[in-house]
Amino acid sequence: MTTDVFKLSLDKDTYKGTVSVSTGLFIDGKFVKPVEGGTIDVLNPATGKVITTVSGGSDKDVDLAVDAATKAYKTSWGLKVPGSTRGQMLLKLASLVEQNIEEFAALESMNNGKIFPSTKAEVTNAVALFRYYAGWADKVHGKTIETTENKMAYTRHEPFGAVAAIIPWNSPFYMLSFKIGPALATGNTIVLKPSEITPLTALKFAGLVNEAGFPPGVVNIVNGYGSTVGAALASHPLIRKIAFTGSTLTGRKILEASAKSNLKVVSLELGGKSPVVVFDDADVEQAVKWIAGGIFNNMGQTCIAGSRIFVQEGVYDSFVKGLADYARNMQTQTGDPFAKGTVHGPQISETQFKRVMSYISSGKSDGANVVVGGEQHGSEGFFIKPTLFTECTQDMKFVKEEIFGPVAAVMRFKSEEEVLEKANDTTYGLGAGVFTQNSSRAIRVAHAFEAGSTFW
């Protein structure tokens, strides 16, 4: 069953060329229409207008994809294919993506709103990830252990079988490479659900799978809503493992669905409200530069974004001035993600735009001071000015909860003990950062953070 192909010619500052992608579901090595004929409009967040319409799957399509993945694992993949062969296919796939880097980046910028240099860098990094995982394909092995005299035991690593992945909209293709690369390298087959908001690069990728030599059913891409396709994958009895990157709320639902179905293994990478600490011996100029990037990059739509900024009293004023100047300068470089000089694009959707604006309103109502930003940029698309709040307290809603937008809360502190207590006073634990020129303190504070990743 053939599906439609979306094609568009672009004449932009940073990209001049044609983008094209099949709009169907990719199941068992073919693009197909969904069983129930569902469709989803794909928007350009810079304009708020529809780019194209793609297929939207249902639980019936998930069943077909999982059946294809299960069959492929048993007949043409898994332990039947040597690791060296799997690695060669991944290398071929990486080369095919590399040949189309600019088109992938253009699709991502148009669909996601991220500036073109950033999407191009992310696709380039995805190519490197595929090559990295290709190198591991023939190096995953167990151990031999001497137990008692004349006896030994050995372990071996085996694939799960058919696995699933659900990826977010903030860095779609980069997240795809993180999920698909290791799954294929270790002999698993996979059903991947991209975000229904940003499916285009996943569908473009699907068009390269056969050319790279992968047997039908090894890779399946089923676009659709989380409440249908995502829920079906999480509860499917033949999916042996599921990996998810996204919101904490959805992560809880996936854990629950796993427990109620076949107790599939679950890997989750969820939300964050990362603290960043600036001590009074820090290089303020460097701190401003890196912290601005940490909170305003990708319009604040990064799970590890450093949104709670604690600054010691001695450098508080100079830091706030520096970050405010940085944010004001970004306002003059906000606009079309394809335009030269643009550094700040739109939020991903109207829903996310309204969510961020509601948190900004909450901060204002709670008495925090808006130093810069705090409002929409322009009248078209989903743009929000980089926003800086001061006079914040730990109990304010916008300080406690993940916003996923370009909103920074700056708070002052006096002592190391005080700031560590405040930094760790959160339900999240994804990341943290510290700026100081005292290496002993940097290490001490980094170790004291209750976070999975620490930057210093």
PDB file of N, CA and C in Angstrom, residues 187-282:
ATOM      1  N   GLY A 187      21.449  -6.305  18.770  1.00  0.00           N
ATOM      2  CA  GLY A 187      20.661  -7.384  18.199  1.00  0.00           C
ATOM      3  C   GLY A 187      19.175  -7.343  18.441  1.00  0.00           C
ATOM      4  N   ASN A 188      18.669  -6.232  18.964  1.00  0.00           N
ATOM      5  CA  ASN A 188      17.231  -6.109  19.166  1.00  0.00           C
ATOM      6  C   ASN A 188      16.549  -5.588  17.904  1.00  0.00           C
ATOM      7  N   THR A 189      15.274  -5.878  17.767  1.00  0.00           N
ATOM      8  CA  THR A 189      14.440  -5.190  16.786  1.00  0.00           C
ATOM      9  C   THR A 189      13.654  -4.122  17.533  1.00  0.00           C
ATOM     10  N   ILE A 190      13.138  -3.121  16.820  1.00  0.00           N
ATOM     11  CA  ILE A 190      12.583  -1.973  17.528  1.00  0.00           C
ATOM     12  C   ILE A 190      11.352  -1.406  16.835  1.00  0.00           C
ATOM     13  N   VAL A 191      10.421  -0.938  17.670  1.00  0.00           N
ATOM     14  CA  VAL A 191       9.291  -0.124  17.224  1.00  0.00           C
ATOM     15  C   VAL A 191       9.446   1.226  17.901  1.00  0.00           C
ATOM     16  N   LEU A 192       9.597   2.271  17.112  1.00  0.00           N
ATOM     17  CA  LEU A 192       9.819   3.609  17.664  1.00  0.00           C
ATOM     18  C   LEU A 192       8.622   4.498  17.385  1.00  0.00           C
ATOM     19  N   LYS A 193       8.182   5.204  18.419  1.00  0.00           N
ATOM     20  CA  LYS A 193       7.148   6.230  18.263  1.00  0.00           C
ATOM     21  C   LYS A 193       7.777   7.603  18.414  1.00  0.00           C
ATOM     22  N   PRO A 194       7.857   8.378  17.323  1.00  0.00           N
ATOM     23  CA  PRO A 194       8.309   9.759  17.476  1.00  0.00           C
ATOM     24  C   PRO A 194       7.199  10.591  18.106  1.00  0.00           C
ATOM     25  N   SER A 195       7.531  11.771  18.563  1.00  0.00           N
ATOM     26  CA  SER A 195       6.476  12.679  19.008  1.00  0.00           C
ATOM     27  C   SER A 195       5.564  12.992  17.832  1.00  0.00           C
ATOM     28  N   GLU A 196       4.273  13.003  18.086  1.00  0.00           N
ATOM     29  CA  GLU A 196       3.329  13.354  17.020  1.00  0.00           C
ATOM     30  C   GLU A 196       3.513  14.794  16.541  1.00  0.00           C
ATOM     31  N   ILE A 197       4.211  15.599  17.348  1.00  0.00           N
ATOM     32  CA  ILE A 197       4.464  16.992  16.965  1.00  0.00           C
ATOM     33  C   ILE A 197       5.616  17.089  15.977  1.00  0.00           C
ATOM     34  N   THR A 198       6.611  16.199  16.117  1.00  0.00           N
ATOM     35  CA  THR A 198       7.834  16.294  15.300  1.00  0.00           C
ATOM     36  C   THR A 198       8.201  14.948  14.675  1.00  0.00           C
ATOM     37  N   PRO A 199       7.396  14.440  13.757  1.00  0.00           N
ATOM     38  CA  PRO A 199       7.674  13.112  13.200  1.00  0.00           C
ATOM     39  C   PRO A 199       8.545  13.108  11.946  1.00  0.00           C
ATOM     40  N   LEU A 200       8.841  14.275  11.362  1.00  0.00           N
ATOM     41  CA  LEU A 200       9.373  14.293  10.000  1.00  0.00           C
ATOM     42  C   LEU A 200      10.755  13.661   9.866  1.00  0.00           C
ATOM     43  N   THR A 201      11.678  13.936  10.792  1.00  0.00           N
ATOM     44  CA  THR A 201      13.017  13.352  10.639  1.00  0.00           C
ATOM     45  C   THR A 201      13.010  11.848  10.896  1.00  0.00           C
ATOM     46  N   ALA A 202      12.116  11.375  11.761  1.00  0.00           N
ATOM     47  CA  ALA A 202      12.014   9.926  11.979  1.00  0.00           C
ATOM     48  C   ALA A 202      11.527   9.232  10.711  1.00  0.00           C
ATOM     49  N   LEU A 203      10.583   9.854  10.018  1.00  0.00           N
ATOM     50  CA  LEU A 203      10.071   9.270   8.778  1.00  0.00           C
ATOM     51  C   LEU A 203      11.117   9.343   7.670  1.00  0.00           C
ATOM     52  N   LYS A 204      11.884  10.422   7.641  1.00  0.00           N
ATOM     53  CA  LYS A 204      12.981  10.521   6.667  1.00  0.00           C
ATOM     54  C   LYS A 204      14.001   9.414   6.929  1.00  0.00           C
ATOM     55  N   PHE A 205      14.307   9.195   8.188  1.00  0.00           N
ATOM     56  CA  PHE A 205      15.241   8.140   8.589  1.00  0.00           C
ATOM     57  C   PHE A 205      14.733   6.766   8.150  1.00  0.00           C
ATOM     58  N   ALA A 206      13.440   6.526   8.317  1.00  0.00           N
ATOM     59  CA  ALA A 206      12.869   5.232   7.945  1.00  0.00           C
ATOM     60  C   ALA A 206      13.114   4.924   6.476  1.00  0.00           C
ATOM     61  N   GLY A 207      13.126   5.970   5.653  1.00  0.00           N
ATOM     62  CA  GLY A 207      13.362   5.781   4.233  1.00  0.00           C
ATOM     63  C   GLY A 207      14.758   5.321   3.883  1.00  0.00           C
ATOM     64  N   LEU A 208      15.678   5.344   4.852  1.00  0.00           N
ATOM     65  CA  LEU A 208      17.060   4.919   4.612  1.00  0.00           C
ATOM     66  C   LEU A 208      17.349   3.517   5.142  1.00  0.00           C
ATOM     67  N   VAL A 209      16.438   2.980   5.932  1.00  0.00           N
ATOM     68  CA  VAL A 209      16.686   1.712   6.626  1.00  0.00           C
ATOM     69  C   VAL A 209      16.910   0.560   5.650  1.00  0.00           C
ATOM     70  N   ASN A 210      16.051   0.448   4.651  1.00  0.00           N
ATOM     71  CA  ASN A 210      16.201  -0.652   3.688  1.00  0.00           C
ATOM     72  C   ASN A 210      17.493  -0.521   2.898  1.00  0.00           C
ATOM     73  N   GLU A 211      17.829   0.712   2.511  1.00  0.00           N
ATOM     74  CA  GLU A 211      19.044   0.940   1.731  1.00  0.00           C
ATOM     75  C   GLU A 211      20.289   0.533   2.507  1.00  0.00           C
ATOM     76  N   ALA A 212      20.229   0.663   3.836  1.00  0.00           N
ATOM     77  CA  ALA A 212      21.370   0.276   4.673  1.00  0.00           C
ATOM     78  C   ALA A 212      21.490  -1.239   4.823  1.00  0.00           C
ATOM     79  N   GLY A 213      20.478  -1.982   4.391  1.00  0.00           N
ATOM     80  CA  GLY A 213      20.565  -3.440   4.408  1.00  0.00           C
ATOM     81  C   GLY A 213      19.839  -4.144   5.533  1.00  0.00           C
ATOM     82  N   PHE A 214      19.099  -3.403   6.356  1.00  0.00           N
ATOM     83  CA  PHE A 214      18.397  -4.045   7.469  1.00  0.00           C
ATOM     84  C   PHE A 214      17.212  -4.860   6.950  1.00  0.00           C
ATOM     85  N   PRO A 215      17.028  -6.070   7.443  1.00  0.00           N
ATOM     86  CA  PRO A 215      15.889  -6.888   7.016  1.00  0.00           C
ATOM     87  C   PRO A 215      14.562  -6.235   7.408  1.00  0.00           C
ATOM     88  N   PRO A 216      13.495  -6.516   6.673  1.00  0.00           N
ATOM     89  CA  PRO A 216      12.178  -5.980   7.030  1.00  0.00           C
ATOM     90  C   PRO A 216      11.800  -6.351   8.461  1.00  0.00           C
ATOM     91  N   GLY A 217      11.219  -5.389   9.173  1.00  0.00           N
ATOM     92  CA  GLY A 217      10.755  -5.632  10.533  1.00  0.00           C
ATOM     93  C   GLY A 217      11.755  -5.312  11.618  1.00  0.00           C
ATOM     94  N   VAL A 218      13.013  -5.116  11.253  1.00  0.00           N
ATOM     95  CA  VAL A 218      14.020  -4.798  12.274  1.00  0.00           C
ATOM     96  C   VAL A 218      13.780  -3.402  12.839  1.00  0.00           C
ATOM     97  N   VAL A 219      13.442  -2.452  11.975  1.00  0.00           N
ATOM     98  CA  VAL A 219      13.132  -1.085  12.394  1.00  0.00           C
ATOM     99  C   VAL A 219      11.715  -0.754  11.943  1.00  0.00           C
ATOM    100  N   ASN A 220      10.902  -0.280  12.869  1.00  0.00           N
ATOM    101  CA  ASN A 220       9.526   0.117  12.573  1.00  0.00           C
ATOM    102  C   ASN A 220       9.260   1.480  13.205  1.00  0.00           C
ATOM    103  N   ILE A 221       8.645   2.380  12.456  1.00  0.00           N
ATOM    104  CA  ILE A 221       8.334   3.721  12.947  1.00  0.00           C
ATOM    105  C   ILE A 221       6.822   3.903  12.887  1.00  0.00           C
ATOM    106  N   VAL A 222       6.199   4.079  14.049  1.00  0.00           N
ATOM    107  CA  VAL A 222       4.746   4.247  14.112  1.00  0.00           C
ATOM    108  C   VAL A 222       4.443   5.597  14.740  1.00  0.00           C
ATOM    109  N   ASN A 223       4.058   6.544  13.909  1.00  0.00           N
ATOM    110  CA  ASN A 223       3.690   7.860  14.415  1.00  0.00           C
ATOM    111  C   ASN A 223       2.281   7.804  15.007  1.00  0.00           C
ATOM    112  N   GLY A 224       2.043   8.612  16.027  1.00  0.00           N
ATOM    113  CA  GLY A 224       0.721   8.641  16.637  1.00  0.00           C
ATOM    114  C   GLY A 224       0.764   9.318  17.993  1.00  0.00           C
ATOM    115  N   TYR A 225      -0.383   9.415  18.610  1.00  0.00           N
ATOM    116  CA  TYR A 225      -0.494  10.083  19.906  1.00  0.00           C
ATOM    117  C   TYR A 225      -0.060   9.155  21.045  1.00  0.00           C
ATOM    118  N   GLY A 226       0.381   9.773  22.121  1.00  0.00           N
ATOM    119  CA  GLY A 226       0.799   8.989  23.270  1.00  0.00           C
ATOM    120  C   GLY A 226      -0.323   8.173  23.868  1.00  0.00           C
ATOM    121  N   SER A 227      -1.536   8.726  23.850  1.00  0.00           N
ATOM    122  CA  SER A 227      -2.675   8.039  24.457  1.00  0.00           C
ATOM    123  C   SER A 227      -3.087   6.792  23.693  1.00  0.00           C
ATOM    124  N   THR A 228      -2.660   6.674  22.432  1.00  0.00           N
ATOM    125  CA  THR A 228      -3.002   5.495  21.633  1.00  0.00           C
ATOM    126  C   THR A 228      -1.762   4.654  21.349  1.00  0.00           C
ATOM    127  N   VAL A 229      -0.876   5.166  20.495  1.00  0.00           N
ATOM    128  CA  VAL A 229       0.319   4.409  20.116  1.00  0.00           C
ATOM    129  C   VAL A 229       1.248   4.209  21.308  1.00  0.00           C
ATOM    130  N   GLY A 230       1.503   5.276  22.058  1.00  0.00           N
ATOM    131  CA  GLY A 230       2.389   5.158  23.216  1.00  0.00           C
ATOM    132  C   GLY A 230       1.856   4.189  24.250  1.00  0.00           C
ATOM    133  N   ALA A 231       0.566   4.301  24.548  1.00  0.00           N
ATOM    134  CA  ALA A 231      -0.046   3.411  25.537  1.00  0.00           C
ATOM    135  C   ALA A 231      -0.016   1.960  25.070  1.00  0.00           C
ATOM    136  N   ALA A 232      -0.247   1.750  23.768  1.00  0.00           N
ATOM    137  CA  ALA A 232      -0.236   0.385  23.237  1.00  0.00           C
ATOM    138  C   ALA A 232       1.154  -0.241  23.331  1.00  0.00           C
ATOM    139  N   LEU A 233       2.187   0.544  23.076  1.00  0.00           N
ATOM    140  CA  LEU A 233       3.551   0.028  23.197  1.00  0.00           C
ATOM    141  C   LEU A 233       3.891  -0.294  24.649  1.00  0.00           C
ATOM    142  N   ALA A 234       3.490   0.599  25.556  1.00  0.00           N
ATOM    143  CA  ALA A 234       3.832   0.408  26.971  1.00  0.00           C
ATOM    144  C   ALA A 234       3.168  -0.831  27.560  1.00  0.00           C
ATOM    145  N   SER A 235       2.005  -1.190  27.047  1.00  0.00           N
ATOM    146  CA  SER A 235       1.268  -2.325  27.614  1.00  0.00           C
ATOM    147  C   SER A 235       1.358  -3.581  26.763  1.00  0.00           C
ATOM    148  N   HIS A 236       2.089  -3.530  25.655  1.00  0.00           N
ATOM    149  CA  HIS A 236       2.099  -4.676  24.737  1.00  0.00           C
ATOM    150  C   HIS A 236       2.848  -5.864  25.347  1.00  0.00           C
ATOM    151  N   PRO A 237       2.249  -7.049  25.323  1.00  0.00           N
ATOM    152  CA  PRO A 237       2.883  -8.208  25.971  1.00  0.00           C
ATOM    153  C   PRO A 237       4.108  -8.750  25.241  1.00  0.00           C
ATOM    154  N   LEU A 238       4.304  -8.389  23.963  1.00  0.00           N
ATOM    155  CA  LEU A 238       5.455  -8.902  23.220  1.00  0.00           C
ATOM    156  C   LEU A 238       6.636  -7.933  23.201  1.00  0.00           C
ATOM    157  N   ILE A 239       6.445  -6.739  23.722  1.00  0.00           N
ATOM    158  CA  ILE A 239       7.563  -5.798  23.857  1.00  0.00           C
ATOM    159  C   ILE A 239       8.314  -6.146  25.133  1.00  0.00           C
ATOM    160  N   ARG A 240       9.604  -6.430  25.002  1.00  0.00           N
ATOM    161  CA  ARG A 240      10.385  -6.906  26.145  1.00  0.00           C
ATOM    162  C   ARG A 240      11.035  -5.780  26.939  1.00  0.00           C
ATOM    163  N   LYS A 241      11.248  -4.653  26.288  1.00  0.00           N
ATOM    164  CA  LYS A 241      11.810  -3.488  26.968  1.00  0.00           C
ATOM    165  C   LYS A 241      11.294  -2.241  26.277  1.00  0.00           C
ATOM    166  N   ILE A 242      11.122  -1.156  27.057  1.00  0.00           N
ATOM    167  CA  ILE A 242      10.715   0.120  26.485  1.00  0.00           C
ATOM    168  C   ILE A 242      11.586   1.223  27.061  1.00  0.00           C
ATOM    169  N   ALA A 243      12.042   2.122  26.200  1.00  0.00           N
ATOM    170  CA  ALA A 243      12.841   3.277  26.614  1.00  0.00           C
ATOM    171  C   ALA A 243      12.048   4.537  26.301  1.00  0.00           C
ATOM    172  N   PHE A 244      11.992   5.442  27.258  1.00  0.00           N
ATOM    173  CA  PHE A 244      11.184   6.656  27.102  1.00  0.00           C
ATOM    174  C   PHE A 244      11.959   7.870  27.571  1.00  0.00           C
ATOM    175  N   THR A 245      11.900   8.931  26.798  1.00  0.00           N
ATOM    176  CA  THR A 245      12.392  10.239  27.213  1.00  0.00           C
ATOM    177  C   THR A 245      11.234  11.213  27.105  1.00  0.00           C
ATOM    178  N   GLY A 246      10.925  11.902  28.202  1.00  0.00           N
ATOM    179  CA  GLY A 246       9.789  12.819  28.184  1.00  0.00           C
ATOM    180  C   GLY A 246       9.408  13.253  29.586  1.00  0.00           C
ATOM    181  N   SER A 247       8.142  13.539  29.773  1.00  0.00           N
ATOM    182  CA  SER A 247       7.681  14.111  31.035  1.00  0.00           C
ATOM    183  C   SER A 247       7.626  13.073  32.150  1.00  0.00           C
ATOM    184  N   THR A 248       7.724  13.561  33.368  1.00  0.00           N
ATOM    185  CA  THR A 248       7.648  12.687  34.538  1.00  0.00           C
ATOM    186  C   THR A 248       6.283  12.020  34.634  1.00  0.00           C
ATOM    187  N   LEU A 249       5.230  12.761  34.324  1.00  0.00           N
ATOM    188  CA  LEU A 249       3.872  12.217  34.378  1.00  0.00           C
ATOM    189  C   LEU A 249       3.718  11.023  33.438  1.00  0.00           C
ATOM    190  N   THR A 250       4.201  11.165  32.209  1.00  0.00           N
ATOM    191  CA  THR A 250       4.097  10.063  31.249  1.00  0.00           C
ATOM    192  C   THR A 250       4.982   8.897  31.664  1.00  0.00           C
ATOM    193  N   GLY A 251       6.144   9.196  32.231  1.00  0.00           N
ATOM    194  CA  GLY A 251       7.025   8.136  32.713  1.00  0.00           C
ATOM    195  C   GLY A 251       6.344   7.264  33.753  1.00  0.00           C
ATOM    196  N   ARG A 252       5.580   7.888  34.641  1.00  0.00           N
ATOM    197  CA  ARG A 252       4.841   7.119  35.649  1.00  0.00           C
ATOM    198  C   ARG A 252       3.809   6.197  34.981  1.00  0.00           C
ATOM    199  N   LYS A 253       3.152   6.714  33.952  1.00  0.00           N
ATOM    200  CA  LYS A 253       2.147   5.906  33.250  1.00  0.00           C
ATOM    201  C   LYS A 253       2.790   4.696  32.571  1.00  0.00           C
ATOM    202  N   ILE A 254       3.979   4.897  32.018  1.00  0.00           N
ATOM    203  CA  ILE A 254       4.676   3.791  31.354  1.00  0.00           C
ATOM    204  C   ILE A 254       5.094   2.730  32.366  1.00  0.00           C
ATOM    205  N   LEU A 255       5.583   3.160  33.522  1.00  0.00           N
ATOM    206  CA  LEU A 255       5.929   2.198  34.573  1.00  0.00           C
ATOM    207  C   LEU A 255       4.709   1.392  35.003  1.00  0.00           C
ATOM    208  N   GLU A 256       3.601   2.078  35.155  1.00  0.00           N
ATOM    209  CA  GLU A 256       2.368   1.404  35.568  1.00  0.00           C
ATOM    210  C   GLU A 256       1.911   0.402  34.506  1.00  0.00           C
ATOM    211  N   ALA A 257       1.964   0.817  33.235  1.00  0.00           N
ATOM    212  CA  ALA A 257       1.541  -0.079  32.155  1.00  0.00           C
ATOM    213  C   ALA A 257       2.446  -1.296  32.067  1.00  0.00           C
ATOM    214  N   SER A 258       3.732  -1.090  32.301  1.00  0.00           N
ATOM    215  CA  SER A 258       4.671  -2.210  32.294  1.00  0.00           C
ATOM    216  C   SER A 258       4.348  -3.199  33.403  1.00  0.00           C
ATOM    217  N   ALA A 259       4.077  -2.675  34.586  1.00  0.00           N
ATOM    218  CA  ALA A 259       3.781  -3.538  35.727  1.00  0.00           C
ATOM    219  C   ALA A 259       2.498  -4.332  35.516  1.00  0.00           C
ATOM    220  N   LYS A 260       1.537  -3.724  34.831  1.00  0.00           N
ATOM    221  CA  LYS A 260       0.245  -4.379  34.636  1.00  0.00           C
ATOM    222  C   LYS A 260       0.229  -5.320  33.433  1.00  0.00           C
ATOM    223  N   SER A 261       1.277  -5.250  32.599  1.00  0.00           N
ATOM    224  CA  SER A 261       1.309  -6.131  31.427  1.00  0.00           C
ATOM    225  C   SER A 261       2.292  -7.267  31.661  1.00  0.00           C
ATOM    226  N   ASN A 262       3.461  -7.190  31.059  1.00  0.00           N
ATOM    227  CA  ASN A 262       4.410  -8.309  31.149  1.00  0.00           C
ATOM    228  C   ASN A 262       5.657  -7.977  31.955  1.00  0.00           C
ATOM    229  N   LEU A 263       5.586  -6.931  32.774  1.00  0.00           N
ATOM    230  CA  LEU A 263       6.737  -6.504  33.569  1.00  0.00           C
ATOM    231  C   LEU A 263       7.964  -6.267  32.686  1.00  0.00           C
ATOM    232  N   LYS A 264       7.737  -5.638  31.538  1.00  0.00           N
ATOM    233  CA  LYS A 264       8.846  -5.328  30.640  1.00  0.00           C
ATOM    234  C   LYS A 264       9.841  -4.410  31.330  1.00  0.00           C
ATOM    235  N   VAL A 265      11.097  -4.495  30.945  1.00  0.00           N
ATOM    236  CA  VAL A 265      12.132  -3.613  31.481  1.00  0.00           C
ATOM    237  C   VAL A 265      11.875  -2.194  30.973  1.00  0.00           C
ATOM    238  N   VAL A 266      12.057  -1.210  31.844  1.00  0.00           N
ATOM    239  CA  VAL A 266      11.766   0.180  31.499  1.00  0.00           C
ATOM    240  C   VAL A 266      12.991   1.048  31.752  1.00  0.00           C
ATOM    241  N   SER A 267      13.330   1.889  30.785  1.00  0.00           N
ATOM    242  CA  SER A 267      14.367   2.914  30.955  1.00  0.00           C
ATOM    243  C   SER A 267      13.712   4.275  30.774  1.00  0.00           C
ATOM    244  N   LEU A 268      13.895   5.157  31.749  1.00  0.00           N
ATOM    245  CA  LEU A 268      13.242   6.466  31.722  1.00  0.00           C
ATOM    246  C   LEU A 268      14.259   7.587  31.865  1.00  0.00           C
ATOM    247  N   GLU A 269      14.096   8.622  31.074  1.00  0.00           N
ATOM    248  CA  GLU A 269      14.858   9.873  31.238  1.00  0.00           C
ATOM    249  C   GLU A 269      13.824  10.978  31.238  1.00  0.00           C
ATOM    250  N   LEU A 270      13.596  11.573  32.419  1.00  0.00           N
ATOM    251  CA  LEU A 270      12.422  12.411  32.611  1.00  0.00           C
ATOM    252  C   LEU A 270      12.786  13.877  32.836  1.00  0.00           C
ATOM    253  N   GLY A 271      11.933  14.602  33.534  1.00  0.00           N
ATOM    254  CA  GLY A 271      12.081  16.048  33.644  1.00  0.00           C
ATOM    255  C   GLY A 271      13.161  16.491  34.609  1.00  0.00           C
ATOM    256  N   GLY A 272      13.359  17.798  34.649  1.00  0.00           N
ATOM    257  CA  GLY A 272      14.369  18.360  35.527  1.00  0.00           C
ATOM    258  C   GLY A 272      14.059  19.794  35.913  1.00  0.00           C
ATOM    259  N   LYS A 273      14.689  20.224  36.969  1.00  0.00           N
ATOM    260  CA  LYS A 273      14.630  21.619  37.422  1.00  0.00           C
ATOM    261  C   LYS A 273      16.012  21.934  37.978  1.00  0.00           C
ATOM    262  N   SER A 274      16.986  21.900  37.085  1.00  0.00           N
ATOM    263  CA  SER A 274      18.385  21.847  37.501  1.00  0.00           C
ATOM    264  C   SER A 274      18.862  23.128  38.178  1.00  0.00           C
ATOM    265  N   PRO A 275      19.551  22.980  39.329  1.00  0.00           N
ATOM    266  CA  PRO A 275      20.162  24.136  39.985  1.00  0.00           C
ATOM    267  C   PRO A 275      21.542  24.435  39.404  1.00  0.00           C
ATOM    268  N   VAL A 276      21.877  25.709  39.346  1.00  0.00           N
ATOM    269  CA  VAL A 276      23.221  26.148  38.975  1.00  0.00           C
ATOM    270  C   VAL A 276      23.687  27.124  40.046  1.00  0.00           C
ATOM    271  N   VAL A 277      24.886  26.897  40.573  1.00  0.00           N
ATOM    272  CA  VAL A 277      25.408  27.705  41.677  1.00  0.00           C
ATOM    273  C   VAL A 277      26.609  28.513  41.200  1.00  0.00           C
ATOM    274  N   VAL A 278      26.575  29.824  41.473  1.00  0.00           N
ATOM    275  CA  VAL A 278      27.682  30.713  41.111  1.00  0.00           C
ATOM    276  C   VAL A 278      28.275  31.277  42.401  1.00  0.00           C
ATOM    277  N   PHE A 279      29.501  30.862  42.734  1.00  0.00           N
ATOM    278  CA  PHE A 279      30.172  31.387  43.920  1.00  0.00           C
ATOM    279  C   PHE A 279      30.853  32.716  43.594  1.00  0.00           C
ATOM    280  N   ASP A 280      31.186  33.461  44.649  1.00  0.00           N
ATOM    281  CA  ASP A 280      31.688  34.823  44.424  1.00  0.00           C
ATOM    282  C   ASP A 280      33.110  34.880  43.880  1.00  0.00           C
ATOM    283  N   ASP A 281      33.785  33.732  43.761  1.00  0.00           N
ATOM    284  CA  ASP A 281      35.104  33.732  43.131  1.00  0.00           C
ATOM    285  C   ASP A 281      35.030  33.312  41.659  1.00  0.00           C
ATOM    286  N   ALA A 282      33.819  33.138  41.144  1.00  0.00           N
ATOM    287  CA  ALA A 282      33.651  32.681  39.763  1.00  0.00           C
ATOM    288  C   ALA A 282      33.992  33.790  38.777  1.00  0.00           C
TER     289      ALA A 282
END
